[in-house]
PDB file of C-alpha atoms and ligand atoms in Angstrom:
ATOM      1  CA  UNK A   1     106.233 151.054  90.023  1.00  0.00           C
ATOM      2  CA  UNK A   2     107.649 147.780  88.994  1.00  0.00           C
ATOM      3  CA  UNK A   3     107.911 145.344  91.967  1.00  0.00           C
ATOM      4  CA  UNK A   4     111.428 144.493  93.019  1.00  0.00           C
ATOM      5  CA  UNK A   5     110.464 140.782  93.541  1.00  0.00           C
ATOM      6  CA  UNK A   6     107.395 139.095  92.298  1.00  0.00           C
ATOM      7  CA  UNK A   7     106.303 135.607  92.361  1.00  0.00           C
ATOM      8  CA  UNK A   8     103.274 134.133  90.464  1.00  0.00           C
ATOM      9  CA  UNK A   9     101.653 130.906  91.147  1.00  0.00           C
ATOM     10  CA  UNK A  10     104.609 129.241  92.509  1.00  0.00           C
ATOM     11  CA  UNK A  11     104.346 125.453  93.382  1.00  0.00           C
ATOM     12  CA  UNK A  12     106.808 122.889  94.483  1.00  0.00           C
ATOM     13  CA  UNK A  13     107.073 119.288  95.242  1.00  0.00           C
ATOM     14  CA  UNK A  14     109.666 117.118  96.622  1.00  0.00           C
ATOM     15  CA  UNK A  15     109.036 113.851  94.623  1.00  0.00           C
ATOM     16  CA  UNK A  16     105.209 113.163  95.277  1.00  0.00           C
ATOM     17  CA  UNK A  17     104.823 115.269  98.229  1.00  0.00           C
ATOM     18  CA  UNK A  18     103.269 118.755  97.264  1.00  0.00           C
ATOM     19  CA  UNK A  19     104.653 121.431  99.542  1.00  0.00           C
ATOM     20  CA  UNK A  20     102.764 124.504  98.559  1.00  0.00           C
ATOM     21  CA  UNK A  21     101.000 125.691  95.210  1.00  0.00           C
ATOM     22  CA  UNK A  22      99.619 129.061  93.975  1.00  0.00           C
ATOM     23  CA  UNK A  23     101.991 131.187  95.922  1.00  0.00           C
ATOM     24  CA  UNK A  24     101.777 134.704  94.546  1.00  0.00           C
ATOM     25  CA  UNK A  25     103.045 138.068  95.780  1.00  0.00           C
ATOM     26  CA  UNK A  26     104.722 141.093  94.830  1.00  0.00           C
ATOM     27  CA  UNK A  27     107.056 143.335  96.926  1.00  0.00           C
ATOM     28  CA  UNK A  28     107.752 147.157  96.172  1.00  0.00           C
ATOM     29  CA  UNK A  29     111.161 148.614  97.150  1.00  0.00           C
ATOM     30  CA  UNK A  30     111.215 149.117 100.930  1.00  0.00           C
ATOM     31  CA  UNK A  31     108.369 146.687 101.595  1.00  0.00           C
ATOM     32  CA  UNK A  32     108.913 143.850 104.099  1.00  0.00           C
ATOM     33  CA  UNK A  33     107.221 140.480 104.145  1.00  0.00           C
ATOM     34  CA  UNK A  34     107.322 137.902 106.800  1.00  0.00           C
ATOM     35  CA  UNK A  35     106.676 134.201 105.947  1.00  0.00           C
ATOM     36  CA  UNK A  36     105.328 132.243 108.848  1.00  0.00           C
ATOM     37  CA  UNK A  37     104.927 128.459 109.201  1.00  0.00           C
ATOM     38  CA  UNK A  38     105.333 125.414 111.159  1.00  0.00           C
ATOM     39  CA  UNK A  39     108.646 123.542 110.777  1.00  0.00           C
ATOM     40  CA  UNK A  40     108.704 121.496 107.525  1.00  0.00           C
ATOM     41  CA  UNK A  41     105.910 123.624 105.860  1.00  0.00           C
ATOM     42  CA  UNK A  42     108.472 124.913 103.268  1.00  0.00           C
ATOM     43  CA  UNK A  43     109.626 128.417 104.146  1.00  0.00           C
ATOM     44  CA  UNK A  44     113.318 127.453 103.428  1.00  0.00           C
ATOM     45  CA  UNK A  45     112.301 125.903 100.059  1.00  0.00           C
ATOM     46  CA  UNK A  46     110.376 129.113  99.094  1.00  0.00           C
ATOM     47  CA  UNK A  47     113.460 131.156  99.875  1.00  0.00           C
ATOM     48  CA  UNK A  48     115.806 129.099  97.917  1.00  0.00           C
ATOM     49  CA  UNK A  49     113.159 129.254  94.955  1.00  0.00           C
ATOM     50  CA  UNK A  50     113.175 133.001  95.225  1.00  0.00           C
ATOM     51  CA  UNK A  51     116.945 133.251  95.191  1.00  0.00           C
ATOM     52  CA  UNK A  52     117.013 130.860  92.216  1.00  0.00           C
ATOM     53  CA  UNK A  53     118.944 128.298  94.132  1.00  0.00           C
ATOM     54  CA  UNK A  54     116.377 125.511  93.292  1.00  0.00           C
ATOM     55  CA  UNK A  55     114.987 124.905  89.913  1.00  0.00           C
ATOM     56  CA  UNK A  56     111.593 126.234  89.455  1.00  0.00           C
ATOM     57  CA  UNK A  57     108.703 123.752  88.830  1.00  0.00           C
ATOM     58  CA  UNK A  58     105.272 125.688  88.777  1.00  0.00           C
ATOM     59  CA  UNK A  59     105.055 129.303  88.430  1.00  0.00           C
ATOM     60  CA  UNK A  60     107.398 132.339  87.830  1.00  0.00           C
ATOM     61  CA  UNK A  61     109.954 134.342  89.787  1.00  0.00           C
ATOM     62  CA  UNK A  62     110.654 137.726  88.626  1.00  0.00           C
ATOM     63  CA  UNK A  63     113.742 139.877  89.939  1.00  0.00           C
ATOM     64  CA  UNK A  64     113.009 143.554  88.800  1.00  0.00           C
ATOM     65  CA  UNK A  65     110.716 142.308  86.364  1.00  0.00           C
ATOM     66  CA  UNK A  66     112.691 139.737  84.833  1.00  0.00           C
ATOM     67  CA  UNK A  67     111.811 136.100  84.783  1.00  0.00           C
ATOM     68  CA  UNK A  68     114.652 133.908  86.311  1.00  0.00           C
ATOM     69  CA  UNK A  69     113.437 130.602  84.920  1.00  0.00           C
ATOM     70  CA  UNK A  70     115.282 130.674  81.816  1.00  0.00           C
ATOM     71  CA  UNK A  71     118.385 132.725  82.790  1.00  0.00           C
ATOM     72  CA  UNK A  72     120.715 129.591  83.521  1.00  0.00           C
ATOM     73  CA  UNK A  73     123.227 129.651  86.263  1.00  0.00           C
ATOM     74  CA  UNK A  74     126.005 131.539  84.231  1.00  0.00           C
ATOM     75  CA  UNK A  75     123.765 134.557  84.067  1.00  0.00           C
ATOM     76  CA  UNK A  76     121.896 133.986  87.276  1.00  0.00           C
ATOM     77  CA  UNK A  77     124.953 133.980  89.617  1.00  0.00           C
ATOM     78  CA  UNK A  78     126.305 137.474  88.896  1.00  0.00           C
ATOM     79  CA  UNK A  79     122.821 138.947  89.074  1.00  0.00           C
ATOM     80  CA  UNK A  80     122.047 137.087  92.405  1.00  0.00           C
ATOM     81  CA  UNK A  81     125.202 138.487  93.777  1.00  0.00           C
ATOM     82  CA  UNK A  82     124.004 142.071  93.167  1.00  0.00           C
ATOM     83  CA  UNK A  83     120.308 141.630  93.572  1.00  0.00           C
ATOM     84  CA  UNK A  84     119.995 139.475  96.711  1.00  0.00           C
ATOM     85  CA  UNK A  85     121.058 138.860 100.252  1.00  0.00           C
ATOM     86  CA  UNK A  86     120.267 135.668 101.806  1.00  0.00           C
ATOM     87  CA  UNK A  87     120.633 134.697 105.591  1.00  0.00           C
ATOM     88  CA  UNK A  88     120.724 131.022 105.351  1.00  0.00           C
ATOM     89  CA  UNK A  89     119.373 128.846 108.181  1.00  0.00           C
ATOM     90  CA  UNK A  90     122.853 127.441 108.516  1.00  0.00           C
ATOM     91  CA  UNK A  91     125.304 130.243 108.261  1.00  0.00           C
ATOM     92  CA  UNK A  92     127.911 128.865 105.788  1.00  0.00           C
ATOM     93  CA  UNK A  93     130.627 131.227 106.784  1.00  0.00           C
ATOM     94  CA  UNK A  94     134.110 130.668 105.352  1.00  0.00           C
ATOM     95  CA  UNK A  95     135.967 128.936 108.248  1.00  0.00           C
ATOM     96  CA  UNK A  96     139.605 130.301 107.101  1.00  0.00           C
ATOM     97  CA  UNK A  97     138.343 133.863 106.674  1.00  0.00           C
ATOM     98  CA  UNK A  98     137.808 136.412 109.695  1.00  0.00           C
ATOM     99  CA  UNK A  99     134.435 137.862 110.567  1.00  0.00           C
ATOM    100  CA  UNK A 100     135.353 141.085 108.629  1.00  0.00           C
ATOM    101  CA  UNK A 101     136.605 139.151 105.556  1.00  0.00           C
ATOM    102  CA  UNK A 102     133.366 137.012 105.588  1.00  0.00           C
ATOM    103  CA  UNK A 103     131.249 140.282 105.559  1.00  0.00           C
ATOM    104  CA  UNK A 104     133.645 141.554 102.687  1.00  0.00           C
ATOM    105  CA  UNK A 105     133.571 138.354 100.654  1.00  0.00           C
ATOM    106  CA  UNK A 106     130.548 139.141  98.291  1.00  0.00           C
ATOM    107  CA  UNK A 107     131.876 142.800  97.863  1.00  0.00           C
ATOM    108  CA  UNK A 108     135.128 141.328  96.631  1.00  0.00           C
ATOM    109  CA  UNK A 109     133.264 139.128  94.172  1.00  0.00           C
ATOM    110  CA  UNK A 110     131.207 142.238  92.949  1.00  0.00           C
ATOM    111  CA  UNK A 111     134.248 144.380  92.814  1.00  0.00           C
ATOM    112  CA  UNK A 112     132.968 146.748  95.515  1.00  0.00           C
ATOM    113  CA  UNK A 113     134.993 146.610  98.764  1.00  0.00           C
ATOM    114  CA  UNK A 114     134.063 148.932 101.421  1.00  0.00           C
ATOM    115  CA  UNK A 115     135.923 148.019 104.705  1.00  0.00           C
ATOM    116  CA  UNK A 116     134.524 150.850 106.635  1.00  0.00           C
ATOM    117  CA  UNK A 117     131.056 149.849 105.902  1.00  0.00           C
ATOM    118  CA  UNK A 118     131.695 146.095 106.724  1.00  0.00           C
ATOM    119  CA  UNK A 119     133.024 147.342 110.109  1.00  0.00           C
ATOM    120  CA  UNK A 120     130.100 149.455 110.795  1.00  0.00           C
ATOM    121  CA  UNK A 121     127.740 146.477 110.143  1.00  0.00           C
ATOM    122  CA  UNK A 122     129.795 144.483 112.496  1.00  0.00           C
ATOM    123  CA  UNK A 123     129.805 147.093 115.099  1.00  0.00           C
ATOM    124  CA  UNK A 124     125.839 147.350 114.677  1.00  0.00           C
ATOM    125  CA  UNK A 125     125.809 143.504 115.762  1.00  0.00           C
ATOM    126  CA  UNK A 126     128.196 144.055 118.616  1.00  0.00           C
ATOM    127  CA  UNK A 127     131.002 142.311 116.924  1.00  0.00           C
ATOM    128  CA  UNK A 128     133.431 145.255 116.318  1.00  0.00           C
ATOM    129  CA  UNK A 129     136.030 143.800 118.668  1.00  0.00           C
ATOM    130  CA  UNK A 130     135.955 140.405 117.208  1.00  0.00           C
ATOM    131  CA  UNK A 131     136.104 141.687 113.506  1.00  0.00           C
ATOM    132  CA  UNK A 132     139.517 139.689 113.350  1.00  0.00           C
ATOM    133  CA  UNK A 133     138.307 136.474 114.724  1.00  0.00           C
ATOM    134  CA  UNK A 134     137.798 133.319 112.648  1.00  0.00           C
ATOM    135  CA  UNK A 135     134.115 131.976 112.837  1.00  0.00           C
ATOM    136  CA  UNK A 136     135.274 129.108 115.058  1.00  0.00           C
ATOM    137  CA  UNK A 137     136.039 131.785 117.890  1.00  0.00           C
ATOM    138  CA  UNK A 138     132.636 133.559 117.543  1.00  0.00           C
ATOM    139  CA  UNK A 139     129.554 132.238 119.413  1.00  0.00           C
ATOM    140  CA  UNK A 140     127.626 129.936 117.033  1.00  0.00           C
ATOM    141  CA  UNK A 141     130.590 129.373 114.741  1.00  0.00           C
ATOM    142  CA  UNK A 142     131.460 126.009 113.901  1.00  0.00           C
ATOM    143  CA  UNK A 143     133.907 126.481 111.126  1.00  0.00           C
ATOM    144  CA  UNK A 144     131.670 125.571 108.017  1.00  0.00           C
ATOM    145  CA  UNK A 145     128.390 125.972 109.717  1.00  0.00           C
ATOM    146  CA  UNK A 146     127.315 122.484 109.188  1.00  0.00           C
ATOM    147  CA  UNK A 147     126.120 120.409 111.157  1.00  0.00           C
ATOM    148  CA  UNK A 148     124.403 123.093 113.291  1.00  0.00           C
ATOM    149  CA  UNK A 149     124.104 123.222 116.316  1.00  0.00           C
ATOM    150  CA  UNK A 150     126.454 120.363 115.930  1.00  0.00           C
ATOM    151  CA  UNK A 151     127.683 117.812 118.373  1.00  0.00           C
ATOM    152  CA  UNK A 152     128.690 119.176 121.560  1.00  0.00           C
ATOM    153  CA  UNK A 153     132.496 119.130 122.112  1.00  0.00           C
TER     154      UNK A 153
HETATM  155  N1  LIG B   1     116.211 118.140  99.594  1.00  0.00           N
HETATM  156  C1  LIG B   1     115.093 117.654 100.002  1.00  0.00           C
HETATM  157  N2  LIG B   1     114.385 116.449  99.478  1.00  0.00           N
HETATM  158  C2  LIG B   1     113.456 116.046  99.952  1.00  0.00           C
HETATM  159  N3  LIG B   1     112.697 116.527 100.891  1.00  0.00           N
HETATM  160  C3  LIG B   1     113.081 117.826 101.351  1.00  0.00           C
HETATM  161  C4  LIG B   1     114.313 118.362 100.931  1.00  0.00           C
HETATM  162  N4  LIG B   1     114.485 119.492 101.645  1.00  0.00           N
HETATM  163  C5  LIG B   1     113.472 119.713 102.262  1.00  0.00           C
HETATM  164  N5  LIG B   1     112.520 118.653 102.246  1.00  0.00           N
HETATM  165  C6  LIG B   1     111.357 118.399 103.130  1.00  0.00           C
HETATM  166  O1  LIG B   1     110.477 119.404 102.644  1.00  0.00           O
HETATM  167  C7  LIG B   1     109.755 119.937 103.618  1.00  0.00           C
HETATM  168  C8  LIG B   1     109.979 121.494 103.744  1.00  0.00           C
HETATM  169  O2  LIG B   1     111.226 121.645 104.204  1.00  0.00           O
HETATM  170  P1  LIG B   1     111.715 123.241 104.460  1.00  0.00           P
HETATM  171  O3  LIG B   1     113.201 123.022 105.016  1.00  0.00           O
HETATM  172  O4  LIG B   1     111.458 124.129 103.372  1.00  0.00           O
HETATM  173  O5  LIG B   1     110.645 123.579 105.619  1.00  0.00           O
HETATM  174  P2  LIG B   1     110.814 124.981 106.748  1.00  0.00           P
HETATM  175  O6  LIG B   1     109.596 125.457 106.727  1.00  0.00           O
HETATM  176  O7  LIG B   1     112.049 125.838 106.306  1.00  0.00           O
HETATM  177  O8  LIG B   1     111.054 124.065 108.023  1.00  0.00           O
HETATM  178  P3  LIG B   1     111.973 124.763 109.445  1.00  0.00           P
HETATM  179  O9  LIG B   1     110.992 125.770 110.095  1.00  0.00           O
HETATM  180  O10 LIG B   1     112.262 123.507 110.221  1.00  0.00           O
HETATM  181  O11 LIG B   1     113.362 125.271 108.867  1.00  0.00           O
HETATM  182  C9  LIG B   1     110.151 119.052 104.962  1.00  0.00           C
HETATM  183  O12 LIG B   1     109.285 118.050 104.885  1.00  0.00           O
HETATM  184  C10 LIG B   1     111.348 118.782 104.485  1.00  0.00           C
HETATM  185  O13 LIG B   1     111.715 117.442 105.118  1.00  0.00           O
HETATM  186 MG1  LIG B   2     113.623 126.314 107.293  1.00  0.00          MG
END
């Protein structure tokens, strides 16, 4: 079966500092992979490359068999919306939307809004009673998510 996500010989450097080279793996549907490494080793950078949020340097990334290198942002963005979910290190919630509206936001863009499903996800996280709270009223929420954890107030 074709891998859902595949990476071949990925390498990346900020300026002259090579972070990693020769990273290759393939993930089948339902498989899980944990990337472990010390702070600064490049985990976030790797995820951003997999998501097409950073321009590729060495190597290739394939989404369901398709190389993303030459897609360009106009074609990449709608595919990313349907193909990929990314939990960012900093949460980047929309500060003016409630918890429920934040969960629903990608669905609005994709034309699939399922409020019951979104509420069930919040319930699984113990946030059912706070579905209509703004992020600033949720623990860890500081509006735009940056800086995090931010200055104590
Ligand atoms: N935009 C950037 N420009 C230059 N260097 C960067 C940039 N972003 C990250 N770096 C550097 O690249 C290295 C890897 O950063 P990255 O954030 O990918 O690491 P990480 O493994 O996610 O770390 P952490 O566990 O602390 O989240 C670090 O040394 C970081 O300072
Ligand atoms: Mg990181």
